[in-house]
Each structure stands twice: as C-alpha cells, then as structure tokens.
Coordinates of C-alpha atoms and ligand atoms in Angstrom, one line a residue:
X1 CA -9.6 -6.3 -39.7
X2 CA -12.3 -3.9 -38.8
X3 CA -15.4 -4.4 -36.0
X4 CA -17.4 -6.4 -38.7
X5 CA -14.9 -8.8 -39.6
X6 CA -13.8 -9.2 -36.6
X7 CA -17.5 -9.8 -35.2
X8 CA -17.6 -12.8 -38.0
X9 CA -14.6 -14.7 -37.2
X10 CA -15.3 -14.4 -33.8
X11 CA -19.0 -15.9 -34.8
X12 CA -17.6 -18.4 -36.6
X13 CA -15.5 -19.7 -33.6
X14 CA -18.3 -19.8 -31.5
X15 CA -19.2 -23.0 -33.4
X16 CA -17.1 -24.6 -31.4
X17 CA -18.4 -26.3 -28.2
X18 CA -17.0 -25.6 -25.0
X19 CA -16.2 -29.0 -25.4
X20 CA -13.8 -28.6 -28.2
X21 CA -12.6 -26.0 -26.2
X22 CA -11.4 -27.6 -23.5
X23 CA -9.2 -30.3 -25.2
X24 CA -8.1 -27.7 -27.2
X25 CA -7.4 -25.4 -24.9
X26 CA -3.6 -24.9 -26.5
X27 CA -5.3 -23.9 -29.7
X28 CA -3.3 -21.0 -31.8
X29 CA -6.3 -18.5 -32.1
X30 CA -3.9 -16.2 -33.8
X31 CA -5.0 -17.0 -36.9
X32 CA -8.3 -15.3 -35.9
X33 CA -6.1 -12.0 -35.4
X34 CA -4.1 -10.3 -37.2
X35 CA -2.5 -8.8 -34.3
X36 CA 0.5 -10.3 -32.1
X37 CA -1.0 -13.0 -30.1
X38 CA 0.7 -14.1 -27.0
X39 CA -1.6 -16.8 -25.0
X40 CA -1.1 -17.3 -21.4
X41 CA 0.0 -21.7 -20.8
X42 CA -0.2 -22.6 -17.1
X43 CA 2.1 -25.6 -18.0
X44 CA 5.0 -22.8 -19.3
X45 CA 3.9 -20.9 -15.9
X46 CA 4.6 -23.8 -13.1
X47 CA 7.8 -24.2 -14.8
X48 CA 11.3 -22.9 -12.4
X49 CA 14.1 -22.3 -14.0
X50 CA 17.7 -21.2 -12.1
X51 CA 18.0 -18.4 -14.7
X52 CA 18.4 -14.6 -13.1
X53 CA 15.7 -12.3 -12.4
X54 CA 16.2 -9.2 -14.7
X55 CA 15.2 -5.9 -12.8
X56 CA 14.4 -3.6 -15.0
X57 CA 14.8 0.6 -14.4
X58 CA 14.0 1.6 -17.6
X59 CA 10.3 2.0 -18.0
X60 CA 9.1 5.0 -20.3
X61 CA 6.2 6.0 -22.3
X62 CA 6.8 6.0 -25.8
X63 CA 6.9 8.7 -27.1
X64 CA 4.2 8.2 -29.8
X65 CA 1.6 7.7 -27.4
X66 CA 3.0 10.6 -24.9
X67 CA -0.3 12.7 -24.0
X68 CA -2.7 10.0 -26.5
X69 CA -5.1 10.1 -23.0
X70 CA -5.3 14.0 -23.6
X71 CA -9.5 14.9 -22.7
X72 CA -9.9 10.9 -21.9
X73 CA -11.2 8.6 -19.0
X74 CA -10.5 5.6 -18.0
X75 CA -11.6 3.0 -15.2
X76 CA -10.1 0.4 -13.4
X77 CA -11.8 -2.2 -11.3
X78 CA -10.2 -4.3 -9.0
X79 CA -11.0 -7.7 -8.0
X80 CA -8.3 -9.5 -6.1
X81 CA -5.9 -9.4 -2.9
X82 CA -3.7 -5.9 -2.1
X83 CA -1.3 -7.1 -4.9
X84 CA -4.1 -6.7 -7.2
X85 CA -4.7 -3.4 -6.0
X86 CA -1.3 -2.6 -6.1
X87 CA -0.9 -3.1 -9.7
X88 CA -3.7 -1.4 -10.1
X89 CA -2.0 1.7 -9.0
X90 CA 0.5 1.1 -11.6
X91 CA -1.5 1.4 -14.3
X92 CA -3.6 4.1 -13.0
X93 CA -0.2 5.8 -13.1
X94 CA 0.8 4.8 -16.3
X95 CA -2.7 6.0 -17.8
X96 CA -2.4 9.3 -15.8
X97 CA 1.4 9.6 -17.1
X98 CA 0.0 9.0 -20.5
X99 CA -2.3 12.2 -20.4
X100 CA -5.6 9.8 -19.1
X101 CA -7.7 11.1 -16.1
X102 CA -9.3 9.0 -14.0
X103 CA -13.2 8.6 -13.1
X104 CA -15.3 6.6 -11.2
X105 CA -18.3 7.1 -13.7
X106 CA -18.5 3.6 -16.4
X107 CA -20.6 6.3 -18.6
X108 CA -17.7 8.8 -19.0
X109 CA -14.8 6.4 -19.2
X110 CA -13.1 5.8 -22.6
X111 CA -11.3 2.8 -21.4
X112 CA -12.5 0.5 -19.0
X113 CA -10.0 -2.3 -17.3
X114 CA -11.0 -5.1 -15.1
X115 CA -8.1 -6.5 -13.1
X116 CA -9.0 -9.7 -12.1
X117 CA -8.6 -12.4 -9.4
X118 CA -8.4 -16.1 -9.8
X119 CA -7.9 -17.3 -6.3
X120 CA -11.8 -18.8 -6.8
X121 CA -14.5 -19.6 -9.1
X122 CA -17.0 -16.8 -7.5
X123 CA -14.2 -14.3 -7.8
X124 CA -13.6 -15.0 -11.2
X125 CA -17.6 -15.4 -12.1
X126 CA -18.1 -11.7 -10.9
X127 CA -15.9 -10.5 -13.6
X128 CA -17.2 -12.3 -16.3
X129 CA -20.6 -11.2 -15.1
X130 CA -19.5 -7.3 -15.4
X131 CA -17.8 -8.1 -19.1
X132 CA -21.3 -9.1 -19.9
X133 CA -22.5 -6.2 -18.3
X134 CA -19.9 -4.0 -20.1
X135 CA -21.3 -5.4 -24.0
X136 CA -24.2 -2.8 -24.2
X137 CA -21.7 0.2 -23.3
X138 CA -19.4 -1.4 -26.1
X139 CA -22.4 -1.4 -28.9
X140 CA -23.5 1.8 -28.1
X141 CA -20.0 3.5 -27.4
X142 CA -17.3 1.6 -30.4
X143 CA -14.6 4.0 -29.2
X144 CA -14.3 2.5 -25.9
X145 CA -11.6 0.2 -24.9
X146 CA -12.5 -2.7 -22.8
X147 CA -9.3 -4.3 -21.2
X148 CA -9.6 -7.7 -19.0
X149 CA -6.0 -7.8 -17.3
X150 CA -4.5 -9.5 -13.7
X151 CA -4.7 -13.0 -12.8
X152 CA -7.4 -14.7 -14.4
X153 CA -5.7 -13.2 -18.1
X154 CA -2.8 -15.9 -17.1
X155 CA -5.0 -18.4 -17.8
X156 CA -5.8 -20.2 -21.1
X157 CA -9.4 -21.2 -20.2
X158 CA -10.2 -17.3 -19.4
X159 CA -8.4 -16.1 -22.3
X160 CA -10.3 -18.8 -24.6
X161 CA -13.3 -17.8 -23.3
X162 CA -12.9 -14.3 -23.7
X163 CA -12.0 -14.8 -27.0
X164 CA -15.3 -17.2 -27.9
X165 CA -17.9 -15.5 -26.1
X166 CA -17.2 -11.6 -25.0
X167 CA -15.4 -10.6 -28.7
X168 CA -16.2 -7.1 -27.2
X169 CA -13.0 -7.0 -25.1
X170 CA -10.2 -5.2 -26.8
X171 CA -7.5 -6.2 -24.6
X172 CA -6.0 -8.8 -22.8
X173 CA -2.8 -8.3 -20.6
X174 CA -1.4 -10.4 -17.9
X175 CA 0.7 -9.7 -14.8
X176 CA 3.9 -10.1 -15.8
X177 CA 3.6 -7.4 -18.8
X178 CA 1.5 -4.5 -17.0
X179 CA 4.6 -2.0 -18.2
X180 CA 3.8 -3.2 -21.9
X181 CA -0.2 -1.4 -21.4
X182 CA 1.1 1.8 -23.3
X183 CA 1.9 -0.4 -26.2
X184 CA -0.5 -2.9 -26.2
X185 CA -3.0 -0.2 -25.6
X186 CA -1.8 1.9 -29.2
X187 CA -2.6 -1.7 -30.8
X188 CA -6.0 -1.6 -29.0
X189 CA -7.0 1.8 -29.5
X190 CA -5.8 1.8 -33.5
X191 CA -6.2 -1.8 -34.8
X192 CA -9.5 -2.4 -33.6
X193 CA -8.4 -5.5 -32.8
X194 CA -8.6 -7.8 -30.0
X195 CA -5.1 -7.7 -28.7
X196 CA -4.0 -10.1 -26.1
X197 CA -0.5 -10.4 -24.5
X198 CA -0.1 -12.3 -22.0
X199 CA 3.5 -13.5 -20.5
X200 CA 4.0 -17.3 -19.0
X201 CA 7.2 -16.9 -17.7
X202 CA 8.5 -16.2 -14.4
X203 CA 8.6 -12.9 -14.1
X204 CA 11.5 -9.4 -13.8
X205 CA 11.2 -7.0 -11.7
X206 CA 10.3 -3.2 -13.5
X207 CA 11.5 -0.9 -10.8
X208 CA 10.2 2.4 -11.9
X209 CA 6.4 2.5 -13.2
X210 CA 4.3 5.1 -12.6
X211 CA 2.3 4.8 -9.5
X212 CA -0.7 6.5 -8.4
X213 CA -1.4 5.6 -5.0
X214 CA -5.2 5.2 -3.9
X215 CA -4.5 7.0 0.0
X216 CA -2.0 9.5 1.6
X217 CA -2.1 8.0 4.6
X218 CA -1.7 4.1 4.4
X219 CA 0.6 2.9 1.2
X220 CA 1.8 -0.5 0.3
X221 CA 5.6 -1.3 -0.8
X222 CA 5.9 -4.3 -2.7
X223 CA 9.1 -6.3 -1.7
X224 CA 8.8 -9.4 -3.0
X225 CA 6.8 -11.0 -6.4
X226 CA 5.5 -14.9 -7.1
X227 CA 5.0 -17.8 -5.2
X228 CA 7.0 -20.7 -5.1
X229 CA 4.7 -22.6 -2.5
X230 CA 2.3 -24.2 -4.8
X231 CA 0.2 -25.4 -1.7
X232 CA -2.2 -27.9 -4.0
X233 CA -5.3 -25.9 -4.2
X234 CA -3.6 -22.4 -5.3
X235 CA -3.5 -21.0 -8.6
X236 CA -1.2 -17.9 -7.2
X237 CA 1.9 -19.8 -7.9
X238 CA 0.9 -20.3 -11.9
X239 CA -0.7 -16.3 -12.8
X240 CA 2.4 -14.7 -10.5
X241 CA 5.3 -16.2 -11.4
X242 CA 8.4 -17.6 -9.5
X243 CA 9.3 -15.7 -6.0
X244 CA 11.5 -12.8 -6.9
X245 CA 12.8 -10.2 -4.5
X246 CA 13.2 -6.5 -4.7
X247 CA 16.7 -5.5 -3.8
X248 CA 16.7 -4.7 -0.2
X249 CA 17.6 -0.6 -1.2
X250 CA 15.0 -0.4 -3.7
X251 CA 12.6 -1.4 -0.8
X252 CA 14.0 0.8 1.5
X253 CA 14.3 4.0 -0.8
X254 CA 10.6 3.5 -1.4
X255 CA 9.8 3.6 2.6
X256 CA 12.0 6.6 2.7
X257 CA 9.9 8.0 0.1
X258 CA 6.5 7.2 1.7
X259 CA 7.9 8.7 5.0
X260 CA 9.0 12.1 3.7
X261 CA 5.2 12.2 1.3
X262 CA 3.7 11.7 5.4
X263 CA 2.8 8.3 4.7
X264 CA 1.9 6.5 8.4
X265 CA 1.6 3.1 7.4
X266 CA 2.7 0.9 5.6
X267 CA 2.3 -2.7 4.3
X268 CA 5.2 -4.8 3.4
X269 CA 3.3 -6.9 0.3
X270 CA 4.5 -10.5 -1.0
X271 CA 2.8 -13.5 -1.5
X272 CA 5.1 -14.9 1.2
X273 CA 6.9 -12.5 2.1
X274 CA 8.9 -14.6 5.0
X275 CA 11.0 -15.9 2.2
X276 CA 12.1 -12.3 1.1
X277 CA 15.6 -12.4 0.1
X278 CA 15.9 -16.4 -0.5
X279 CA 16.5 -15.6 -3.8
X280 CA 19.2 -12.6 -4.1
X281 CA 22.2 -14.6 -5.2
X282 CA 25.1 -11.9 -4.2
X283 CA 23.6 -11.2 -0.1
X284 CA 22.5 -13.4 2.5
X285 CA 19.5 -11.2 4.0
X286 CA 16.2 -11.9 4.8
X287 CA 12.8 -10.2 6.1
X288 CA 14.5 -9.5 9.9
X289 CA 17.2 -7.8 8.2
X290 CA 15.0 -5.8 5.9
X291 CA 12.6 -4.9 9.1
X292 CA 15.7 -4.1 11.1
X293 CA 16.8 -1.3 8.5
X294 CA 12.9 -0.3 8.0
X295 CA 12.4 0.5 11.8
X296 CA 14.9 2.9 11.6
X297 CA 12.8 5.3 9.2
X298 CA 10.4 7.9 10.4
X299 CA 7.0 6.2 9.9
X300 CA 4.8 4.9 12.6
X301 CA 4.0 1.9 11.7
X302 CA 4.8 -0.7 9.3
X303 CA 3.4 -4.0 8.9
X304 CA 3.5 -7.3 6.5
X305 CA 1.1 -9.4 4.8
X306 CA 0.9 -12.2 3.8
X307 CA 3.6 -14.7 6.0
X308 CA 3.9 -18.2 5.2
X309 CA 4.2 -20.2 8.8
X310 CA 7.1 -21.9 6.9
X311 CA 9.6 -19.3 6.8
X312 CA 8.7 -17.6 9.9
X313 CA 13.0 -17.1 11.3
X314 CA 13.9 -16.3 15.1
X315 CA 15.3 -13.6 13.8
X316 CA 12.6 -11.6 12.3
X317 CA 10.5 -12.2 15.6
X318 CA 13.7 -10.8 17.0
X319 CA 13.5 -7.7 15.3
X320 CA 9.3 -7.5 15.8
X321 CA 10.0 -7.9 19.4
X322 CA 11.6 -4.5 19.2
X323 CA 8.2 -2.9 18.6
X324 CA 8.8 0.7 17.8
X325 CA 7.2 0.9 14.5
X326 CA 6.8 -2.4 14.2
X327 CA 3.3 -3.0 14.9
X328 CA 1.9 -6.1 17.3
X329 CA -0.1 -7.7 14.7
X330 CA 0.4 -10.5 12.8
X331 CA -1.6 -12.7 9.3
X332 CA -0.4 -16.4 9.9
X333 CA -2.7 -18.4 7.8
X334 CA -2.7 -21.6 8.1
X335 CA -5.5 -23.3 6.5
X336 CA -6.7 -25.9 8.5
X337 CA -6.6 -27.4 11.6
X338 CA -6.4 -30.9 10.4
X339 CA -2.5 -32.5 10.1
X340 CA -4.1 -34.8 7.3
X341 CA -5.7 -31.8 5.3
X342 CA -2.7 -29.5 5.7
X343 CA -0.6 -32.5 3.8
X344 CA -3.1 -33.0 1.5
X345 CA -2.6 -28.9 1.3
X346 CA 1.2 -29.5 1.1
X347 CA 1.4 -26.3 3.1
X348 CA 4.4 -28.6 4.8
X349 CA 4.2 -27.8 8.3
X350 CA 1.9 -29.1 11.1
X351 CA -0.7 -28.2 13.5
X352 CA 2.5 -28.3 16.4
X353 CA 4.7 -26.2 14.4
X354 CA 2.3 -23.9 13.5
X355 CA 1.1 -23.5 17.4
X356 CA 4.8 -23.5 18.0
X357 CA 5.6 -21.0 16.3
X358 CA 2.5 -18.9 17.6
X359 CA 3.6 -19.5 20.8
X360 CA 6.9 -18.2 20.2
X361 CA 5.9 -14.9 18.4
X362 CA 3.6 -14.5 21.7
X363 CA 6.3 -15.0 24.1
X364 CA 8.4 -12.4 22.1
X365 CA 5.4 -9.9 21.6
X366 CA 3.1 -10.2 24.4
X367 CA 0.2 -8.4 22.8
X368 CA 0.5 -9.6 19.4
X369 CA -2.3 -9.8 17.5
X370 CA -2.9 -12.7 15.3
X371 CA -5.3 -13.2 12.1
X372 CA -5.5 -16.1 10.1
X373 CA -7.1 -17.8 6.5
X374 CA -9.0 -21.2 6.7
X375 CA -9.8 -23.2 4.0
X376 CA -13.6 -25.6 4.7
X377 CA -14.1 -28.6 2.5
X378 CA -11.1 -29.5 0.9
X379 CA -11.1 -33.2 -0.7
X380 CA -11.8 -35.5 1.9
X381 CA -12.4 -33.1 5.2
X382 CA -14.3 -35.0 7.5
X383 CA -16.3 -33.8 10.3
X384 CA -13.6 -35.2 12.8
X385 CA -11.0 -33.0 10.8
X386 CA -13.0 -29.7 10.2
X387 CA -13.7 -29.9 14.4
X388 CA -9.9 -29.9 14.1
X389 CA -9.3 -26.9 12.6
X390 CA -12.4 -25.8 15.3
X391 CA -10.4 -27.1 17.8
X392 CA -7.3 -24.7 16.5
X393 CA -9.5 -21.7 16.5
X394 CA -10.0 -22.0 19.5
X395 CA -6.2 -22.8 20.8
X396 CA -5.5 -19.5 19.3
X397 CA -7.6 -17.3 19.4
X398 CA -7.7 -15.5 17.4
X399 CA -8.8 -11.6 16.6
X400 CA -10.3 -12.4 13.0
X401 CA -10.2 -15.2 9.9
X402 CA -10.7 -14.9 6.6
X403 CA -12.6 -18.0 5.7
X404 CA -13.4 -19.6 2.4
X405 CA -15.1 -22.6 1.2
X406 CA -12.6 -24.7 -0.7
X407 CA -12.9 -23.7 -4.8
X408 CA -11.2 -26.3 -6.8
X409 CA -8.7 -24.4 -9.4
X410 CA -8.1 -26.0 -13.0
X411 CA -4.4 -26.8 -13.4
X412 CA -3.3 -27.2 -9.7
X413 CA -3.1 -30.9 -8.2
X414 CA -6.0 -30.5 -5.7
X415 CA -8.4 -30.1 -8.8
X416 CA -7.6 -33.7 -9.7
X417 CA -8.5 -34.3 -6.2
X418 CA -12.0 -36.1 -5.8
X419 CA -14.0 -32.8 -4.8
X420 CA -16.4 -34.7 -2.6
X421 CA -17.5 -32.5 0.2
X422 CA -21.0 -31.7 -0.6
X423 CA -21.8 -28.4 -1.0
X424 CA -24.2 -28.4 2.3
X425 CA -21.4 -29.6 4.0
X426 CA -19.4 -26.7 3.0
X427 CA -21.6 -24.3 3.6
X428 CA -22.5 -26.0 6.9
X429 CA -19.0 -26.1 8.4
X430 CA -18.5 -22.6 7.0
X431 CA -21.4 -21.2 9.4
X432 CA -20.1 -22.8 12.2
X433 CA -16.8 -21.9 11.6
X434 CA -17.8 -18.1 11.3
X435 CA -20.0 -18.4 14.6
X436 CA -16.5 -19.4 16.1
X437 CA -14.9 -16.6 14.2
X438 CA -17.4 -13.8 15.0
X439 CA -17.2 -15.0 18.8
X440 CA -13.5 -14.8 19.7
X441 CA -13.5 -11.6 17.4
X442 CA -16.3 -10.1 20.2
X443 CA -14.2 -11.5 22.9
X444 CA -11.0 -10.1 22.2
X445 CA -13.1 -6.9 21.9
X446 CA -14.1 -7.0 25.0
X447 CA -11.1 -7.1 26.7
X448 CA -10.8 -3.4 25.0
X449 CA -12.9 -2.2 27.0
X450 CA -12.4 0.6 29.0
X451 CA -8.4 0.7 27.7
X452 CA -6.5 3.9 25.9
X453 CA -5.5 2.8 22.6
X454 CA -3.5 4.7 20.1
X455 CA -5.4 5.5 16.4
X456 CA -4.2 6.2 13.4
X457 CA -7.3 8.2 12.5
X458 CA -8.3 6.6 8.3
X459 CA -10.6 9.3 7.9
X460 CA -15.0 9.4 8.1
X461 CA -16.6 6.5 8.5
X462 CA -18.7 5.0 5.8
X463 CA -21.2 4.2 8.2
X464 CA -21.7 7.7 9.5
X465 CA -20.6 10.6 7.9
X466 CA -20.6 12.3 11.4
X467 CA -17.8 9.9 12.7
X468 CA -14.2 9.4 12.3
X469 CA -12.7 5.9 11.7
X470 CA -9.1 4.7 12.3
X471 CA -7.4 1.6 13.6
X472 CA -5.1 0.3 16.3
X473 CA -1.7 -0.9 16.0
X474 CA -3.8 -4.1 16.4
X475 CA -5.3 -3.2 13.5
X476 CA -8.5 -3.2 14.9
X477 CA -11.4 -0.7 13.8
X478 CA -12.4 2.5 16.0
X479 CA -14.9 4.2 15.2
X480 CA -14.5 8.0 17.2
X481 CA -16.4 11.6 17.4
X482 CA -13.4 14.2 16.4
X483 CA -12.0 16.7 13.7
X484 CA -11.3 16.2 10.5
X485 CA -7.7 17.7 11.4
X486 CA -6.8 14.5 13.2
X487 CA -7.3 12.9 9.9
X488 CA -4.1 11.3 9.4
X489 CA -2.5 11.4 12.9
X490 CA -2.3 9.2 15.6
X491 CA -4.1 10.4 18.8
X492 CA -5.3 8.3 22.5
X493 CA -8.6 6.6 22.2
X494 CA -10.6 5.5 25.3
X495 CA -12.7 2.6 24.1
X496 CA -15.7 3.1 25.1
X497 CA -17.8 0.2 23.5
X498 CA -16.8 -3.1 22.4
X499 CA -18.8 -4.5 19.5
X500 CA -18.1 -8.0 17.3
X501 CA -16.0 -6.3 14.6
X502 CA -15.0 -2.9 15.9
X503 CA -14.5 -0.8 19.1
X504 CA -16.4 2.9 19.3
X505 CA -14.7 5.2 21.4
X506 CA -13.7 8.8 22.4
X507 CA -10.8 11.0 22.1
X508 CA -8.8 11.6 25.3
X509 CA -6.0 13.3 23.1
X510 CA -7.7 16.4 21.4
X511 CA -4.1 17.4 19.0
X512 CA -2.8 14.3 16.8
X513 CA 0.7 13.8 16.3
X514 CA 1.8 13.8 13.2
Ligands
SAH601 N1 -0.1 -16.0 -0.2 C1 -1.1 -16.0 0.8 C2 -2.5 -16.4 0.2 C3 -3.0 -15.7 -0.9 S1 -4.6 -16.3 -1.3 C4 -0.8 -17.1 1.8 O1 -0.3 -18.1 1.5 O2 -1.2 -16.8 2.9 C5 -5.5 -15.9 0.1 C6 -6.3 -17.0 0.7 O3 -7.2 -17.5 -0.2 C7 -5.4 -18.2 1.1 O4 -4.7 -18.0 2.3 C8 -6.4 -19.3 1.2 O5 -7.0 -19.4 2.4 C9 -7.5 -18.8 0.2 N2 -7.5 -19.7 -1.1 C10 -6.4 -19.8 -1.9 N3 -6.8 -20.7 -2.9 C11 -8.1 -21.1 -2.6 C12 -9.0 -22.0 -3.2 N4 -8.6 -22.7 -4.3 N5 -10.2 -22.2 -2.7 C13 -10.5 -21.5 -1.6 N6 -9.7 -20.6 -0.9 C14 -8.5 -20.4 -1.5
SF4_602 FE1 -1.0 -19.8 -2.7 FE2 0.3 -21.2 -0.9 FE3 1.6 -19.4 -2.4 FE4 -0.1 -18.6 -0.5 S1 1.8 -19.7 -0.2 S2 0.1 -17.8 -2.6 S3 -1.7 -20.2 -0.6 S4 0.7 -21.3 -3.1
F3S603 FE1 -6.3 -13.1 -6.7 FE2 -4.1 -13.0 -8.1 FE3 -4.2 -11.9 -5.7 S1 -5.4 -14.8 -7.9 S2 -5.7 -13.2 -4.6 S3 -5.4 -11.3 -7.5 S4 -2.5 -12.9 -6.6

C-alpha cells in the first residue's frame, strides 16, 4: 500500500466518530493494513498468570538491517518516569548499534521516536500535541520515520487514535517489545506502512540490549520490571506488565560494570522495587540481600527509587543502616494522608504504618532524608481529609514532594469512581499543599546552613554557566564556584546559603576524590 492509499483508508476511517470508537475500541483495524497488526488490550494486560518469566540473552541485530542507519539521524523524546528514560537508552543503543547517530536537531533527524508516559492525561496530551506538531515535517520530509512507543502505545484508546487521526505515524511499539525496534523498524522504513506492534502480556526479561547511557557519572540499573500493585488510580500496572525480577548476578554484574566505567552513582530502578526478588522461584532473596552484596562494590553511592511502604523489610533498613555507600535518602510515597482515601487508593497500608515505618527507618538512619508523592482530589477527598494528608506533611517532614492533582485513567477502577472534586478544588488544595511543600523544603535547608557536606559534583549549572552543580548524599542540590576537574568527584562543601530548593556553597576541599 503506498502513502496515497494508505492516506485514503485512513480518511475513510475517520468517518467514524469518536463515538464509534469508543465502543469499539477492540476493533481489528488490521484490515486497514496490510502489515502485521498487533493492538495493545488492557483487559489481556491486567491479566496474572503463574507462568515463568523468560529472560532472554540473546538479543542481536539482524543482520539485514546491520549498518541500515549508515549517514542517518534519529531522535528520541522522552516523556515519562526514569524507566522511561531508561528504555530510552536502549533504543538509543540499538539505533546507534544499527549504524544510526544521534541528534538533538528535529530538522536533521531521519527517525523521530516519542516514548511516551501515561501516568496522566496532561502527560499524555503533550505528546499528542508534538505528533501534531511533527505532521508538517512528515509532508514536507516522506522519508522520515515517526515512531510513537512507551506507555501510552499499551493502550487501545492511544493506538486507535493514532491510527484515526495522526495516519502520519509510521510506527507504533510498546514496552514489552522495545528489542523487536530493528524489525519493526525494516517494516517501517520499507513498507511504508503504519506498523504497530504492541505486546499485552506480562512481560520477559531481554538481558543484553544495547544501551547508550545519557551521563558518565550517575547511571541507572534496572532490577526489577511491572507492577503488581494496581493501587486504583494507576495505569503502570496495565502498560508494564506483571513484577518481574532481574536475577540478583545480572544486577550485580551490571554495578560492577558501572564501577569499573567510573560510574558514582547509581539508582536501583523498579516500579516497587521493595518487592525485588518476590518472584525468583529457585532463591529466597530480597532488596536487603541485593543491597548487602551491592555495598561491597566500589561506587560511592547507590540509591533506589521507587519503594512501596508495603514491602519496606527490617532487613533492608538493616543493611541501609550500614551507610557506606548506601546513601541516607529515601522516596516513600504514600499518597495521602487520609486512611479513607488511601483504601479508596488500595495502596493497603495506613497512615500508622506508614509513620511507623518512617519512624523506624529514622531510628536506624538518623539523618535520613525522606521524599514523598501525594495525590490531591481523588474521588471523594474532602477538606477534612486533604488537611489530613496536611497534617502528614507536616508529621514528617519532609525534604520535598512530588505532587499531582488526581488524573482519572481509563481502564483502572478509580476511573469508574465518581470524579467529583471540582477542578478549583484541586487546584486549590494543590497550592496549599505546595506552600506546605516549598516551606519544610526551605526549612530543612536551613538547618544546612553553615555545615560541610560531601558533593558529588554533576557538572555546570544550567542556571550559570560560571557555576558548578552537584548533590548531597541527601540528594540535595549545591550549587558551588570550582574546576571543571572536580567534575565527577566528590569533594567538602561549606554551605554557605540556604535557599527553598537548593544550598549554594563553597569548596573547602580544592582535589576531588575520585
Ligand atoms: N511506582 C511508583 C509510582 C509511579 S507513578 C510508586 O508507587 O511510588 C509516580 C507517581 O505518579 C505516583 O506515586 C503517584 O503519586 C502519581 N500518579 C500515579 N497515577 C496517577 C494518577 N492517575 N493521577 C495523578 N497522579 C498519579
Ligand atoms: Fe502505580 Fe501503585 Fe504500582 Fe506505584 S505501586 S506503579 S502507584 S500501581
Ligand atoms: Fe509514565 Fe509509564 Fe513511567 S506511565 S511514569 S512512563 S511507567
């Protein structure tokens, strides 16, 4: 089918309403395509099933499309969480292995791939606002290859709306099949078809893509995949798959890896990365164990995001307590302060065993950092229980939040949900929250003040090309006067001022370590 033909059948579905659409949302559109159609079915997605988890080691490039990038671009933009981003570097390093070279330029790239997020409806409006964006390049450059890929390809609505409204994508892939791009990309780049392929299952594990990490200094390590969770308002648990652990000397040959490059940080990544291990039928071993064998490499500091309060054991605080590498800072989200909302969340654990086990982590690490994520406006928050989750704020203080106004997600239970906060409201509770947020952020600074800290020095500020940036085991941001050859060393900072959101400072230490 070439563009034309394509153009017309793609015409002639947009006949149908978005009405029609909707209840029809399990409509074969393959008969629109002549290519292999695979369409993404949240349904098949929630589905868990006690099958095995294949790992796979066997990725390769076929060798039909070995050096097919030779003298091409390509660009990816990323949209979601570090996972996102992680992926990301996988199929920068596919492209690259493929003969590709990377730019930063939309005018000189021959492919152009958008890997989404679907966590809320402004995350996902910003992408289709850049496919619009994209359709001029498309008409004016034919050749180029417009791929849409990540979480929002895993679902059908996305995918049918692709396929009605933007019939200048090429390609569609999902998360589950990111080692199938050099494939699906030959289909894209000699069918001139649209080519979507996206996987509703639970998900393997491919052990050895291609990775082109984004820095030399920080690098993330997945160790676990998927979400079994399914806290009501989430749609992670439906575009990721089931929770699925690396095996635990995968992980650590990785670290080892990362150590010997001079990597000095690193982030453990997972959706919930407490229940690492849950699901490795032939060992019992868990996150502690994992951390235990990790703080025995060379690296300075190693960290984890995201932790579900749920899974939180004694004896990964254990391990944490030991410091060393393992730094004092810790993302505990928990939502809401509200017992009512958090059942309503089904997160399954309280406001008491959530301060709990805070309080515990703080007996074991003194100077623990915490962070958190707080959902405003769920279904049915009422001023009495959004000063509740105030009230939690302030019991914890916390360093930072990241806070969100609740965005109801087609598919998961809280959608069904009346969503009958008024948007005011939302906004309204969101302020104060942040007010809250921004204060005991400025607070904690404070008591900065004056202290030595230790920097692992990022590189030059954004702000100020004169000044160097880096961050505290804390993770908080300093921003310093000082070489470039510290870049990538740890070295003593005085703190010299305490702002809201970051501490300026000056050098005590002139020669980092490395
Ligand atoms: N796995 C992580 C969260 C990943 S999503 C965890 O459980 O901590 C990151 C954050 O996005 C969540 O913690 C939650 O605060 C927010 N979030 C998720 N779904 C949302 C939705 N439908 N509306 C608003 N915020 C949401
Ligand atoms: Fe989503 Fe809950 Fe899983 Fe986090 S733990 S990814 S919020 S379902
Ligand atoms: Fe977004 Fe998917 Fe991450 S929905 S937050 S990119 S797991």
């Amino acid at each position: 089918m070439n563009e034309d033909q394509k153009k017309q059948q793609v015409k002639a579905m947009e006949g149908t309403s978005s009405a029609d659409v909707k209840s029809d949302q399990n409509k074969d559109y393959s008969q629109y395509f002549q290519t292999s159609y695979t369409p993404p079915d949240l349904k098949q997605a929630k589905k868990r099933g006690k099958e095995d988890v294949s790992i796979l080691y066997n990725f390769d490039i076929p060798e039909d499309m070995q050096g097919i990038g030779k003298g091409k671009k390509f660009l990816i933009r990323t949209y979601g969480c570090q996972m996102n981003e992680h992926d990301s570097e996988n199929i920068a390093g596919i492209l690259l292995q493929m003969g590709f070279e990377s730019t930063a330029v939309a005018e000189n790239a021959d492919i152009i791939l958008l890997n989404t997020c679907a966590i809320r409806e402004n995350a996902e409006n910003k992408v289709f606002g850049e496919i619009g964006n994209l359709k001029p390049m498309k008409l004016e450059n034919p050749g180029l290859i417009v791929g849409v890929c990540g979480c929002m390809s895993q679902e059908e609505s996305v995918v049918n709306r692709i396929l009605q409204k933007h019939p200048h994508v090429d390609l569609i892939f999902g998360t589950h099949n990111i080692h199938r791009l050099p494939d699906l990309l030959k289909n894209a780049i000699f069918s001139k078809e649209m080519v979507v392929e996206v996987w509703s299952k639970e998900g393997d594990i491919i052990e050895n893509m291609p990775r082109a990490r984004k820095g030399k200094i920080q690098g993330w390590v997945n160790i676990m995949y998927g979400c079994d969770k399914f806290c009501t308002y989430c749609i992670v648990p439906y575009t990721r798959g089931k929770e699925r652990s690396r095996r635990p000397e995968d992980v650590i040959e990785e670290v080892r890896h990362l150590a010997r490059s001079g990597y000095k940080d690193i982030t453990l990544l997972g959706q919930n990365v407490n229940a690492y291990g849950k699901d490795l039928v032939d060992m019992e071993y868990g996150l502690g164990d994992l951390m235990e064998e990790i703080r025995k490499i060379d690296i300075p500091r190693v960290r984890f995001t995201t932790s579900h309060p749920r899974d939180f054991d004694d004896h990964l605080i254990e391990v944490l307590a030991k410091g060393g590498n393992m730094v004092e800072h810790i993302h505990l989200p928990v939502q809401s302060g509200s017992n009512a909302v958090l059942k309503l969340m089904a997160r399954k654990y309280t406001r008491e065993h959530y301060v709990e086990l805070a309080n515990k982590i703080k007996t074991a690490i003194p100077h623990a950092s915490f962070t958190t994520d707080i959902i405003v406006g769920f279904p049915n928050e009422t001023e009495e229980q959004f000063e509740d989750t105030l009230s939690l704020m302030r019991e914890m203080n916390y360093d930072s939040a990241y806070t969100y106004i609740y965005s109801p997600r087609d598919g998961t239970p809280a959608a069904k949900m009346e969503d009958n906060v008024p948007m005011e409201v939302k906004k309204e509770r969101l302020q104060r929250l942040n007010a809250l947020v921004n204060e005991m952020s400025a607070a904690n600074n404070l008591a900065y003040q004056g202290k030595v800290v230790e920097v692992l020095v990022e590189g030059v500020s954004k702000k100020n090309e004169d000044v160097l940036m880096g961050r505290t085991r804390t993770n908080k941001l300093v921003n310093f006067r000082g070489t470039d050859a510290s870049i990538g060393t740890l070295i003593q900072v005085k703190v010299t001022n305490a702002k809201t959101w970051s501490l300026d400072g000056e050098v005590v230490e002139t020669v980092g370590v490395n």
